[in-house]
Amino acid sequence: MKKIVVWALIASLAGFLFGFDTVVISGADKKLQVLWNSSDAFHGTVVMGMALWGTVLGAIFGGIPTNKIGRKNTLLWIGILFLFSAIGSAFANNPFVFAAFRFVGGLGVGASTIAAPAYISEIAPAKDRGKLVAFYQFNIVLGILMAFLSNYLLNDVGENSWRWMMGVQAIPSVIYILLIISIPESPRWLLSKLKNDEARRVLQLMGQEADYENIKEEIEKDNNDASKADDTIFLKKYRTPLVLAFLMAFFNQLSGINAFLYYSSRIFQEAGLGESTALLSSIGIGVVNLLFTLLGVFLIDRLGRKILMYIGSVGYIISLSLVAMAFFFHWEGMAVPVFLFLFIAAHAIGQGAVIWVFISEIFPNHLRASGQSFGSTTHWVLAAIIPSLIPYLFSTVGPGVVFIFFAVMMVFQLLFVRFMMPETKGISLEELSKNLINE
């Protein structure tokens, strides 16, 4: 079990690079808009939003290498994309070159949401699967915290501080690449590609050689069923996992989480905080995110996925309503940061802890990467659209209206959890496939 935990932690470091890459731009946000004299529309969609469109493409097509060349090799290429993006963004001399390198990093983010959870879910024992896959989410929020902290520390290093902010990601990228080389391939992927001897060796390393025949038999049956038709996730029998993945990803982004992470400093300044205080409050967001993600990781295999989603949904509704009221009634001081800390806590213990675990569990083995790709694509299309609109929406309808809209959407999420979401805690991947497929 110790080896499995180490391998899961290494694979989950893709989440650290994801979190760092997503949020590091928040420190450079206003600096870049002033430097290149960009309009709100251009700045939001090109300079800030281009990484998210890369993420969309990474999510759409990330299932292909994850299936074809394997989970491990895809994770390795993801590290190379992050390294390339960090160096290129730091040396960019105009908004279009900057956006192009940010797009490359986005490809890595999108692909990581497929390859890392798929790899971890396939090596993890059923009783610990939620906790181990949730390492990925923990590393996302650790990366977010480190990005906020890095931005704060590098903010005053000179007029080109944004270059240091963007370039520092090269360091964890290199460390990640070296670590990924040391892990084995997923035994379930190896069996699906008929590499049986290699799969047996990996299972032996994992101390699960006794499960070899059972897993092999289930995967062979899965592959035989798949070969009877042109099998894709869009067949009628996969409608249930497809709808579940779509709605989980849809509500994740309609909470406003990515819009907030991208524009945390701007939101705090809109609420009347100075630039330095806004950056410091952003670090507070990172700390709250980390602590409540740890709590979610601890509870996910104890309480189950649904209970965490109930807690998160109620927390979303309360916190987002309070943020909206703070903007409507012009509450001064630390009101907005405190309410947003509550919002982050609700996200971390609910959607944050559950989404990548849940989507990695509900599809059959031969379609896991494709299913992950569908869920991730839904997530990232919305994650590209919503933050791109934030500067425009804040300047037109105002932050209060935006946050009350997010609160209303979380009421619908609560209904989804109550009436549609199944519990997946402690059930083997193969058993979940049988329960959710409509033959």
Short mmCIF file of C-alpha atoms in Angstrom, two decimals:
data_model
loop_
_atom_site.label_atom_id
_atom_site.label_comp_id
_atom_site.label_asym_id
_atom_site.label_seq_id
_atom_site.Cartn_x
_atom_site.Cartn_y
_atom_site.Cartn_z
CA MET A 1 0.00 0.00 0.00
CA LYS A 2 2.91 2.37 0.76
CA LYS A 3 4.10 2.21 -2.87
CA ILE A 4 0.57 2.92 -4.15
CA VAL A 5 0.35 6.03 -1.95
CA VAL A 6 3.74 7.28 -3.22
CA TRP A 7 2.78 6.67 -6.88
CA ALA A 8 -0.60 8.38 -6.34
CA LEU A 9 1.13 11.38 -4.76
CA ILE A 10 3.59 11.69 -7.65
CA ALA A 11 0.83 11.47 -10.28
CA SER A 12 -1.25 13.98 -8.30
CA LEU A 13 1.57 16.55 -8.59
CA ALA A 14 0.11 17.26 -12.04
CA GLY A 15 -2.58 18.95 -9.95
CA PHE A 16 0.03 21.17 -8.27
CA LEU A 17 1.14 22.45 -11.69
CA PHE A 18 -2.53 22.82 -12.72
CA GLY A 19 -3.31 24.94 -9.63
CA PHE A 20 -0.17 27.04 -9.90
CA ASP A 21 -0.66 27.67 -13.64
CA THR A 22 -4.33 28.59 -13.22
CA VAL A 23 -3.83 31.18 -10.47
CA VAL A 24 -0.35 32.64 -11.08
CA ILE A 25 -1.90 34.89 -13.76
CA SER A 26 -4.00 36.68 -11.08
CA GLY A 27 -0.88 38.47 -9.79
CA ALA A 28 0.02 39.70 -13.27
CA ASP A 29 -3.59 40.54 -14.26
CA LYS A 30 -3.67 44.35 -13.91
CA LYS A 31 0.06 44.79 -14.59
CA LEU A 32 -0.34 43.20 -18.04
CA GLN A 33 -3.47 45.20 -18.85
CA VAL A 34 -1.61 48.45 -18.09
CA LEU A 35 1.61 47.30 -19.85
CA TRP A 36 -0.13 46.44 -23.11
CA ASN A 37 -2.91 49.05 -22.76
CA SER A 38 -5.59 46.40 -23.41
CA SER A 39 -9.34 46.92 -23.38
CA ASP A 40 -11.36 44.89 -20.85
CA ALA A 41 -12.68 42.67 -23.66
CA PHE A 42 -9.24 41.96 -25.19
CA HIS A 43 -7.58 41.49 -21.83
CA GLY A 44 -10.28 39.10 -20.59
CA THR A 45 -10.55 36.95 -23.71
CA VAL A 46 -6.95 36.92 -25.03
CA VAL A 47 -4.40 37.71 -22.30
CA MET A 48 -6.31 36.11 -19.40
CA GLY A 49 -8.59 33.70 -21.24
CA MET A 50 -6.28 32.04 -23.78
CA ALA A 51 -4.90 29.54 -21.24
CA LEU A 52 -8.44 28.41 -20.57
CA TRP A 53 -9.10 27.76 -24.25
CA GLY A 54 -5.92 25.67 -24.26
CA THR A 55 -7.38 23.82 -21.31
CA VAL A 56 -10.57 23.15 -23.31
CA LEU A 57 -8.55 21.60 -26.16
CA GLY A 58 -6.44 19.66 -23.66
CA ALA A 59 -9.61 18.28 -22.11
CA ILE A 60 -11.23 17.45 -25.48
CA PHE A 61 -8.22 15.63 -26.90
CA GLY A 62 -6.41 14.56 -23.70
CA GLY A 63 -8.28 11.26 -23.67
CA ILE A 64 -6.54 10.22 -26.91
CA PRO A 65 -2.93 10.04 -25.62
CA THR A 66 -4.22 8.80 -22.24
CA ASN A 67 -5.72 5.82 -24.10
CA LYS A 68 -3.09 5.39 -26.81
CA ILE A 69 0.29 5.93 -25.14
CA GLY A 70 -0.81 5.29 -21.56
CA ARG A 71 -1.52 7.22 -18.38
CA LYS A 72 2.15 7.54 -17.34
CA ASN A 73 3.50 8.78 -20.70
CA THR A 74 0.68 11.32 -20.95
CA LEU A 75 1.53 12.61 -17.47
CA LEU A 76 5.17 12.99 -18.57
CA TRP A 77 4.22 15.07 -21.62
CA ILE A 78 1.98 17.22 -19.42
CA GLY A 79 5.04 18.19 -17.36
CA ILE A 80 6.93 19.13 -20.54
CA LEU A 81 4.03 21.38 -21.66
CA PHE A 82 4.02 23.20 -18.30
CA LEU A 83 7.80 23.73 -18.46
CA PHE A 84 7.61 25.11 -22.02
CA SER A 85 4.71 27.40 -21.06
CA ALA A 86 6.42 28.82 -17.97
CA ILE A 87 9.64 29.74 -19.79
CA GLY A 88 7.84 31.13 -22.87
CA SER A 89 5.37 33.24 -20.87
CA ALA A 90 8.17 34.77 -18.80
CA PHE A 91 10.04 35.94 -21.91
CA ALA A 92 7.00 37.07 -23.97
CA ASN A 93 7.27 40.60 -25.36
CA ASN A 94 3.71 41.16 -26.61
CA PRO A 95 0.21 39.97 -25.62
CA PHE A 96 -0.10 37.50 -28.53
CA VAL A 97 3.14 35.64 -27.76
CA PHE A 98 2.21 35.64 -24.07
CA ALA A 99 -1.25 34.24 -24.89
CA ALA A 100 0.26 31.52 -27.12
CA PHE A 101 2.53 30.21 -24.35
CA ARG A 102 -0.31 30.42 -21.82
CA PHE A 103 -2.36 28.35 -24.30
CA VAL A 104 0.34 25.64 -24.19
CA GLY A 105 0.13 25.54 -20.38
CA GLY A 106 -3.64 25.27 -20.72
CA LEU A 107 -3.20 22.13 -22.82
CA GLY A 108 -1.31 20.62 -19.88
CA VAL A 109 -4.02 21.61 -17.39
CA GLY A 110 -6.81 20.09 -19.51
CA ALA A 111 -4.97 16.83 -20.14
CA SER A 112 -3.99 16.52 -16.47
CA THR A 113 -7.66 16.45 -15.42
CA ILE A 114 -7.99 13.25 -17.46
CA ALA A 115 -4.69 11.40 -17.05
CA ALA A 116 -4.00 11.96 -13.33
CA PRO A 117 -7.41 10.95 -11.88
CA ALA A 118 -7.62 8.02 -14.32
CA TYR A 119 -4.17 6.75 -13.28
CA ILE A 120 -4.81 7.11 -9.55
CA SER A 121 -8.31 5.57 -9.65
CA GLU A 122 -6.88 2.55 -11.51
CA ILE A 123 -4.09 1.81 -9.01
CA ALA A 124 -6.10 2.54 -5.84
CA PRO A 125 -7.93 -0.07 -3.69
CA ALA A 126 -11.71 0.61 -3.65
CA LYS A 127 -11.76 1.49 0.07
CA ASP A 128 -9.09 4.20 -0.35
CA ARG A 129 -9.88 5.36 -3.89
CA GLY A 130 -11.66 8.57 -2.91
CA LYS A 131 -8.81 9.69 -0.65
CA LEU A 132 -6.07 8.85 -3.15
CA VAL A 133 -7.77 10.49 -6.15
CA ALA A 134 -8.50 13.50 -3.92
CA PHE A 135 -4.70 13.92 -3.56
CA TYR A 136 -4.99 15.45 -7.04
CA GLN A 137 -7.41 18.10 -5.75
CA PHE A 138 -5.22 18.67 -2.68
CA ASN A 139 -2.27 19.37 -4.95
CA ILE A 140 -4.39 21.73 -7.06
CA VAL A 141 -5.12 23.86 -4.00
CA LEU A 142 -1.53 23.57 -2.77
CA GLY A 143 -0.45 24.88 -6.19
CA ILE A 144 -3.01 27.69 -5.90
CA LEU A 145 -1.69 28.67 -2.45
CA MET A 146 1.93 28.59 -3.67
CA ALA A 147 0.98 30.76 -6.67
CA PHE A 148 -0.72 33.35 -4.41
CA LEU A 149 2.28 33.31 -2.06
CA SER A 150 4.75 33.52 -4.95
CA ASN A 151 2.85 36.46 -6.47
CA TYR A 152 2.88 38.30 -3.14
CA LEU A 153 6.62 37.76 -2.61
CA LEU A 154 7.53 38.70 -6.21
CA ASN A 155 5.18 41.70 -6.49
CA ASP A 156 7.83 44.29 -5.64
CA VAL A 157 10.89 42.91 -7.48
CA GLY A 158 10.63 45.58 -10.18
CA GLU A 159 8.58 46.70 -13.17
CA ASN A 160 8.96 43.24 -14.74
CA SER A 161 7.83 41.37 -11.63
CA TRP A 162 5.17 39.62 -13.73
CA ARG A 163 7.95 37.82 -15.68
CA TRP A 164 9.27 36.31 -12.46
CA MET A 165 5.73 35.38 -11.41
CA MET A 166 5.17 33.46 -14.66
CA GLY A 167 8.66 31.93 -14.97
CA VAL A 168 9.04 30.48 -11.48
CA GLN A 169 6.72 27.58 -12.46
CA ALA A 170 9.61 26.07 -14.42
CA ILE A 171 11.13 24.82 -11.11
CA PRO A 172 8.23 22.55 -9.98
CA SER A 173 7.75 21.46 -13.62
CA VAL A 174 11.29 20.01 -13.78
CA ILE A 175 10.88 18.28 -10.39
CA TYR A 176 7.57 16.77 -11.54
CA ILE A 177 9.06 15.44 -14.81
CA LEU A 178 11.89 13.69 -12.95
CA LEU A 179 9.46 12.08 -10.47
CA ILE A 180 6.98 10.88 -13.13
CA ILE A 181 9.75 8.90 -14.85
CA SER A 182 9.99 6.73 -11.69
CA ILE A 183 6.36 5.47 -11.52
CA PRO A 184 4.96 2.36 -13.32
CA GLU A 185 2.12 2.34 -15.83
CA SER A 186 -1.47 1.64 -14.69
CA PRO A 187 -2.01 -2.15 -14.58
CA ARG A 188 -5.61 -1.75 -15.79
CA TRP A 189 -4.40 0.17 -18.85
CA LEU A 190 -1.74 -2.49 -19.50
CA LEU A 191 -4.36 -5.25 -19.33
CA SER A 192 -6.66 -3.32 -21.67
CA LYS A 193 -3.76 -3.25 -24.18
CA LEU A 194 -3.08 -7.00 -23.63
CA LYS A 195 0.28 -6.32 -21.94
CA ASN A 196 -0.54 -9.00 -19.39
CA ASP A 197 2.97 -9.87 -18.15
CA GLU A 198 3.80 -6.24 -17.48
CA ALA A 199 0.44 -5.75 -15.73
CA ARG A 200 1.11 -8.78 -13.52
CA ARG A 201 4.53 -7.32 -12.54
CA VAL A 202 2.96 -3.98 -11.56
CA LEU A 203 0.24 -5.71 -9.52
CA GLN A 204 2.98 -7.74 -7.84
CA LEU A 205 4.77 -4.50 -6.91
CA MET A 206 1.44 -3.22 -5.54
CA GLY A 207 0.94 -6.39 -3.45
CA GLN A 208 -2.21 -7.20 -5.44
CA GLU A 209 -1.04 -10.13 -7.57
CA ALA A 210 -3.88 -12.23 -6.11
CA ASP A 211 -6.36 -9.87 -7.84
CA TYR A 212 -4.70 -10.32 -11.26
CA GLU A 213 -7.09 -12.96 -12.64
CA ASN A 214 -10.24 -11.17 -11.42
CA ILE A 215 -9.20 -7.79 -12.85
CA LYS A 216 -8.02 -9.43 -16.09
CA GLU A 217 -11.35 -11.26 -16.47
CA GLU A 218 -13.40 -8.10 -15.86
CA ILE A 219 -11.32 -6.04 -18.33
CA GLU A 220 -11.48 -8.78 -20.99
CA LYS A 221 -15.28 -8.85 -20.59
CA ASP A 222 -15.33 -5.06 -20.80
CA ASN A 223 -13.19 -5.14 -23.96
CA ASN A 224 -15.33 -7.90 -25.52
CA ASP A 225 -18.51 -5.92 -24.83
CA ALA A 226 -16.85 -2.86 -26.36
CA SER A 227 -15.88 -4.73 -29.52
CA LYS A 228 -19.47 -5.77 -30.24
CA ALA A 229 -20.35 -2.28 -31.37
CA ASP A 230 -18.78 1.03 -32.29
CA ASP A 231 -18.55 1.76 -28.59
CA THR A 232 -18.38 5.39 -27.47
CA ILE A 233 -19.59 7.16 -24.35
CA PHE A 234 -22.44 8.64 -26.41
CA LEU A 235 -24.31 5.33 -26.76
CA LYS A 236 -27.68 5.19 -25.01
CA LYS A 237 -26.48 2.65 -22.42
CA TYR A 238 -23.91 5.16 -21.09
CA ARG A 239 -26.45 7.96 -20.74
CA THR A 240 -26.48 7.85 -16.91
CA PRO A 241 -22.71 8.34 -16.34
CA LEU A 242 -22.66 10.89 -19.18
CA VAL A 243 -25.40 13.03 -17.61
CA LEU A 244 -23.82 12.71 -14.15
CA ALA A 245 -20.40 13.82 -15.44
CA PHE A 246 -21.94 16.74 -17.36
CA LEU A 247 -23.94 18.05 -14.40
CA MET A 248 -21.08 17.63 -11.92
CA ALA A 249 -18.77 19.68 -14.17
CA PHE A 250 -21.52 22.18 -15.08
CA PHE A 251 -22.32 23.04 -11.47
CA ASN A 252 -18.64 23.15 -10.52
CA GLN A 253 -18.10 26.15 -12.77
CA LEU A 254 -21.51 27.78 -12.23
CA SER A 255 -20.44 28.29 -8.62
CA GLY A 256 -18.09 30.95 -10.00
CA ILE A 257 -14.98 29.29 -8.56
CA ASN A 258 -12.65 29.85 -11.53
CA ALA A 259 -13.90 33.37 -12.10
CA PHE A 260 -13.03 34.11 -8.50
CA LEU A 261 -9.61 32.43 -8.53
CA TYR A 262 -8.60 34.28 -11.70
CA TYR A 263 -9.74 37.67 -10.44
CA SER A 264 -9.37 37.43 -6.65
CA SER A 265 -7.17 40.54 -6.41
CA ARG A 266 -9.53 42.51 -8.69
CA ILE A 267 -12.58 41.42 -6.65
CA PHE A 268 -10.93 42.49 -3.38
CA GLN A 269 -9.96 45.84 -4.91
CA GLU A 270 -13.57 46.28 -6.15
CA ALA A 271 -14.57 45.78 -2.49
CA GLY A 272 -12.30 48.66 -1.44
CA LEU A 273 -9.06 46.92 -0.44
CA GLY A 274 -5.68 48.25 -1.61
CA GLU A 275 -3.45 46.23 -3.96
CA SER A 276 -1.13 44.90 -1.26
CA THR A 277 -4.03 43.97 1.06
CA ALA A 278 -5.82 42.34 -1.88
CA LEU A 279 -2.79 40.14 -2.65
CA LEU A 280 -2.46 39.24 1.04
CA SER A 281 -6.17 38.35 1.19
CA SER A 282 -5.59 36.11 -1.83
CA ILE A 283 -3.02 34.17 0.24
CA GLY A 284 -5.71 33.80 2.91
CA ILE A 285 -7.95 32.27 0.23
CA GLY A 286 -5.19 29.78 -0.58
CA VAL A 287 -4.76 28.79 3.09
CA VAL A 288 -8.52 28.27 3.63
CA ASN A 289 -8.69 26.28 0.39
CA LEU A 290 -5.83 24.03 1.52
CA LEU A 291 -7.19 23.39 5.02
CA PHE A 292 -10.72 22.52 3.89
CA THR A 293 -9.44 20.39 1.03
CA LEU A 294 -7.46 18.39 3.61
CA LEU A 295 -10.70 17.99 5.57
CA GLY A 296 -12.49 16.86 2.39
CA VAL A 297 -9.73 14.32 1.63
CA PHE A 298 -10.04 12.99 5.19
CA LEU A 299 -13.85 12.68 4.99
CA ILE A 300 -14.50 11.53 1.40
CA ASP A 301 -14.08 7.80 2.10
CA ARG A 302 -15.68 8.12 5.54
CA LEU A 303 -18.83 10.17 4.89
CA GLY A 304 -19.05 9.54 1.15
CA ARG A 305 -19.29 11.81 -1.90
CA LYS A 306 -22.95 12.87 -1.47
CA ILE A 307 -22.64 14.13 2.11
CA LEU A 308 -19.69 16.35 1.13
CA MET A 309 -21.70 17.70 -1.82
CA TYR A 310 -24.62 18.52 0.52
CA ILE A 311 -22.30 20.42 2.87
CA GLY A 312 -20.65 22.26 -0.03
CA SER A 313 -23.94 23.19 -1.72
CA VAL A 314 -25.44 24.76 1.41
CA GLY A 315 -22.15 26.59 2.09
CA TYR A 316 -22.11 27.93 -1.48
CA ILE A 317 -25.66 29.29 -1.24
CA ILE A 318 -25.02 31.06 2.08
CA SER A 319 -21.60 32.52 1.19
CA LEU A 320 -22.43 33.67 -2.35
CA SER A 321 -25.62 35.36 -1.10
CA LEU A 322 -23.58 37.21 1.55
CA VAL A 323 -20.96 38.32 -1.02
CA ALA A 324 -23.73 39.65 -3.28
CA MET A 325 -25.30 41.54 -0.34
CA ALA A 326 -21.91 43.03 0.58
CA PHE A 327 -21.64 44.55 -2.91
CA PHE A 328 -25.30 45.64 -3.05
CA PHE A 329 -25.19 47.37 0.35
CA HIS A 330 -21.57 48.60 0.10
CA TRP A 331 -20.30 46.82 3.22
CA GLU A 332 -16.77 48.08 3.80
CA GLY A 333 -13.60 46.52 5.20
CA MET A 334 -13.06 42.78 5.44
CA ALA A 335 -16.70 41.70 4.84
CA VAL A 336 -16.10 40.51 1.26
CA PRO A 337 -12.85 38.61 2.07
CA VAL A 338 -14.50 36.85 5.04
CA PHE A 339 -17.54 35.80 2.98
CA LEU A 340 -15.29 34.62 0.18
CA PHE A 341 -13.24 32.59 2.66
CA LEU A 342 -16.53 30.85 3.54
CA PHE A 343 -17.21 30.33 -0.19
CA ILE A 344 -13.77 28.76 -0.71
CA ALA A 345 -14.28 26.49 2.34
CA ALA A 346 -17.61 25.30 0.89
CA HIS A 347 -15.99 24.64 -2.49
CA ALA A 348 -12.97 22.83 -1.04
CA ILE A 349 -14.95 20.39 1.10
CA GLY A 350 -17.63 19.80 -1.56
CA GLN A 351 -17.10 20.17 -5.31
CA GLY A 352 -13.35 20.58 -4.95
CA ALA A 353 -12.88 17.28 -3.12
CA VAL A 354 -15.48 15.33 -5.11
CA ILE A 355 -15.46 16.29 -8.81
CA TRP A 356 -12.34 14.52 -10.12
CA VAL A 357 -12.94 11.51 -7.86
CA PHE A 358 -16.55 11.11 -8.98
CA ILE A 359 -15.97 11.53 -12.72
CA SER A 360 -13.05 9.06 -12.62
CA GLU A 361 -15.29 6.42 -11.00
CA ILE A 362 -18.49 6.35 -13.06
CA PHE A 363 -17.29 5.20 -16.51
CA PRO A 364 -16.28 1.63 -17.52
CA ASN A 365 -12.56 0.80 -17.84
CA HIS A 366 -12.34 0.97 -21.64
CA LEU A 367 -14.12 4.35 -21.70
CA ARG A 368 -12.66 5.93 -18.56
CA ALA A 369 -10.33 8.32 -20.41
CA SER A 370 -13.10 9.27 -22.86
CA GLY A 371 -15.54 9.84 -20.00
CA GLN A 372 -12.97 11.90 -18.10
CA SER A 373 -12.40 13.88 -21.29
CA PHE A 374 -16.13 14.63 -21.64
CA GLY A 375 -16.47 15.75 -18.02
CA SER A 376 -13.26 17.79 -18.18
CA THR A 377 -14.28 19.41 -21.47
CA THR A 378 -17.63 20.51 -20.01
CA HIS A 379 -15.79 21.89 -16.99
CA TRP A 380 -13.19 23.78 -19.01
CA VAL A 381 -15.48 25.20 -21.71
CA LEU A 382 -17.41 26.89 -18.91
CA ALA A 383 -14.15 27.75 -17.12
CA ALA A 384 -13.02 29.54 -20.29
CA ILE A 385 -16.27 31.39 -20.92
CA ILE A 386 -17.09 32.59 -17.40
CA PRO A 387 -13.75 34.19 -16.37
CA SER A 388 -13.46 35.79 -19.81
CA LEU A 389 -16.73 37.63 -19.16
CA ILE A 390 -15.93 38.81 -15.62
CA PRO A 391 -14.20 42.17 -16.40
CA TYR A 392 -17.09 43.09 -18.73
CA LEU A 393 -19.84 41.92 -16.33
CA PHE A 394 -18.30 43.70 -13.36
CA SER A 395 -18.17 46.97 -15.32
CA THR A 396 -21.76 46.63 -16.63
CA VAL A 397 -24.16 44.77 -14.29
CA GLY A 398 -21.83 44.88 -11.27
CA PRO A 399 -20.33 42.23 -8.94
CA GLY A 400 -23.49 41.92 -6.79
CA VAL A 401 -25.64 40.67 -9.69
CA VAL A 402 -22.90 38.24 -10.80
CA PHE A 403 -22.61 36.66 -7.34
CA ILE A 404 -26.38 36.38 -6.80
CA PHE A 405 -26.59 34.49 -10.14
CA PHE A 406 -23.95 32.03 -8.91
CA ALA A 407 -25.93 31.58 -5.64
CA VAL A 408 -29.12 30.69 -7.55
CA MET A 409 -27.23 28.10 -9.63
CA MET A 410 -26.07 26.43 -6.41
CA VAL A 411 -29.71 25.90 -5.39
CA PHE A 412 -30.04 23.80 -8.55
CA GLN A 413 -26.85 21.92 -7.62
CA LEU A 414 -28.43 21.01 -4.27
CA LEU A 415 -31.41 19.52 -6.14
CA PHE A 416 -29.02 17.55 -8.40
CA VAL A 417 -27.26 16.04 -5.36
CA ARG A 418 -30.58 15.17 -3.69
CA PHE A 419 -32.35 13.56 -6.63
CA MET A 420 -29.74 12.36 -9.16
CA MET A 421 -26.27 11.80 -7.72
CA PRO A 422 -25.45 8.20 -6.68
CA GLU A 423 -23.06 7.32 -3.84
CA THR A 424 -19.85 5.66 -5.11
CA LYS A 425 -17.97 5.23 -1.81
CA GLY A 426 -16.28 1.83 -1.34
CA ILE A 427 -17.61 0.24 -4.56
CA SER A 428 -15.15 -1.30 -7.07
CA LEU A 429 -14.80 0.38 -10.47
CA GLU A 430 -16.12 -2.74 -12.21
CA GLU A 431 -19.19 -2.93 -9.91
CA LEU A 432 -19.94 0.77 -10.46
CA SER A 433 -19.90 0.18 -14.24
CA LYS A 434 -22.52 -2.56 -13.89
CA ASN A 435 -24.73 -0.35 -11.68
CA LEU A 436 -24.65 2.73 -13.93
CA ILE A 437 -24.82 1.22 -17.44
CA ASN A 438 -28.30 0.84 -18.94
CA GLU A 439 -28.10 -2.41 -20.91
#
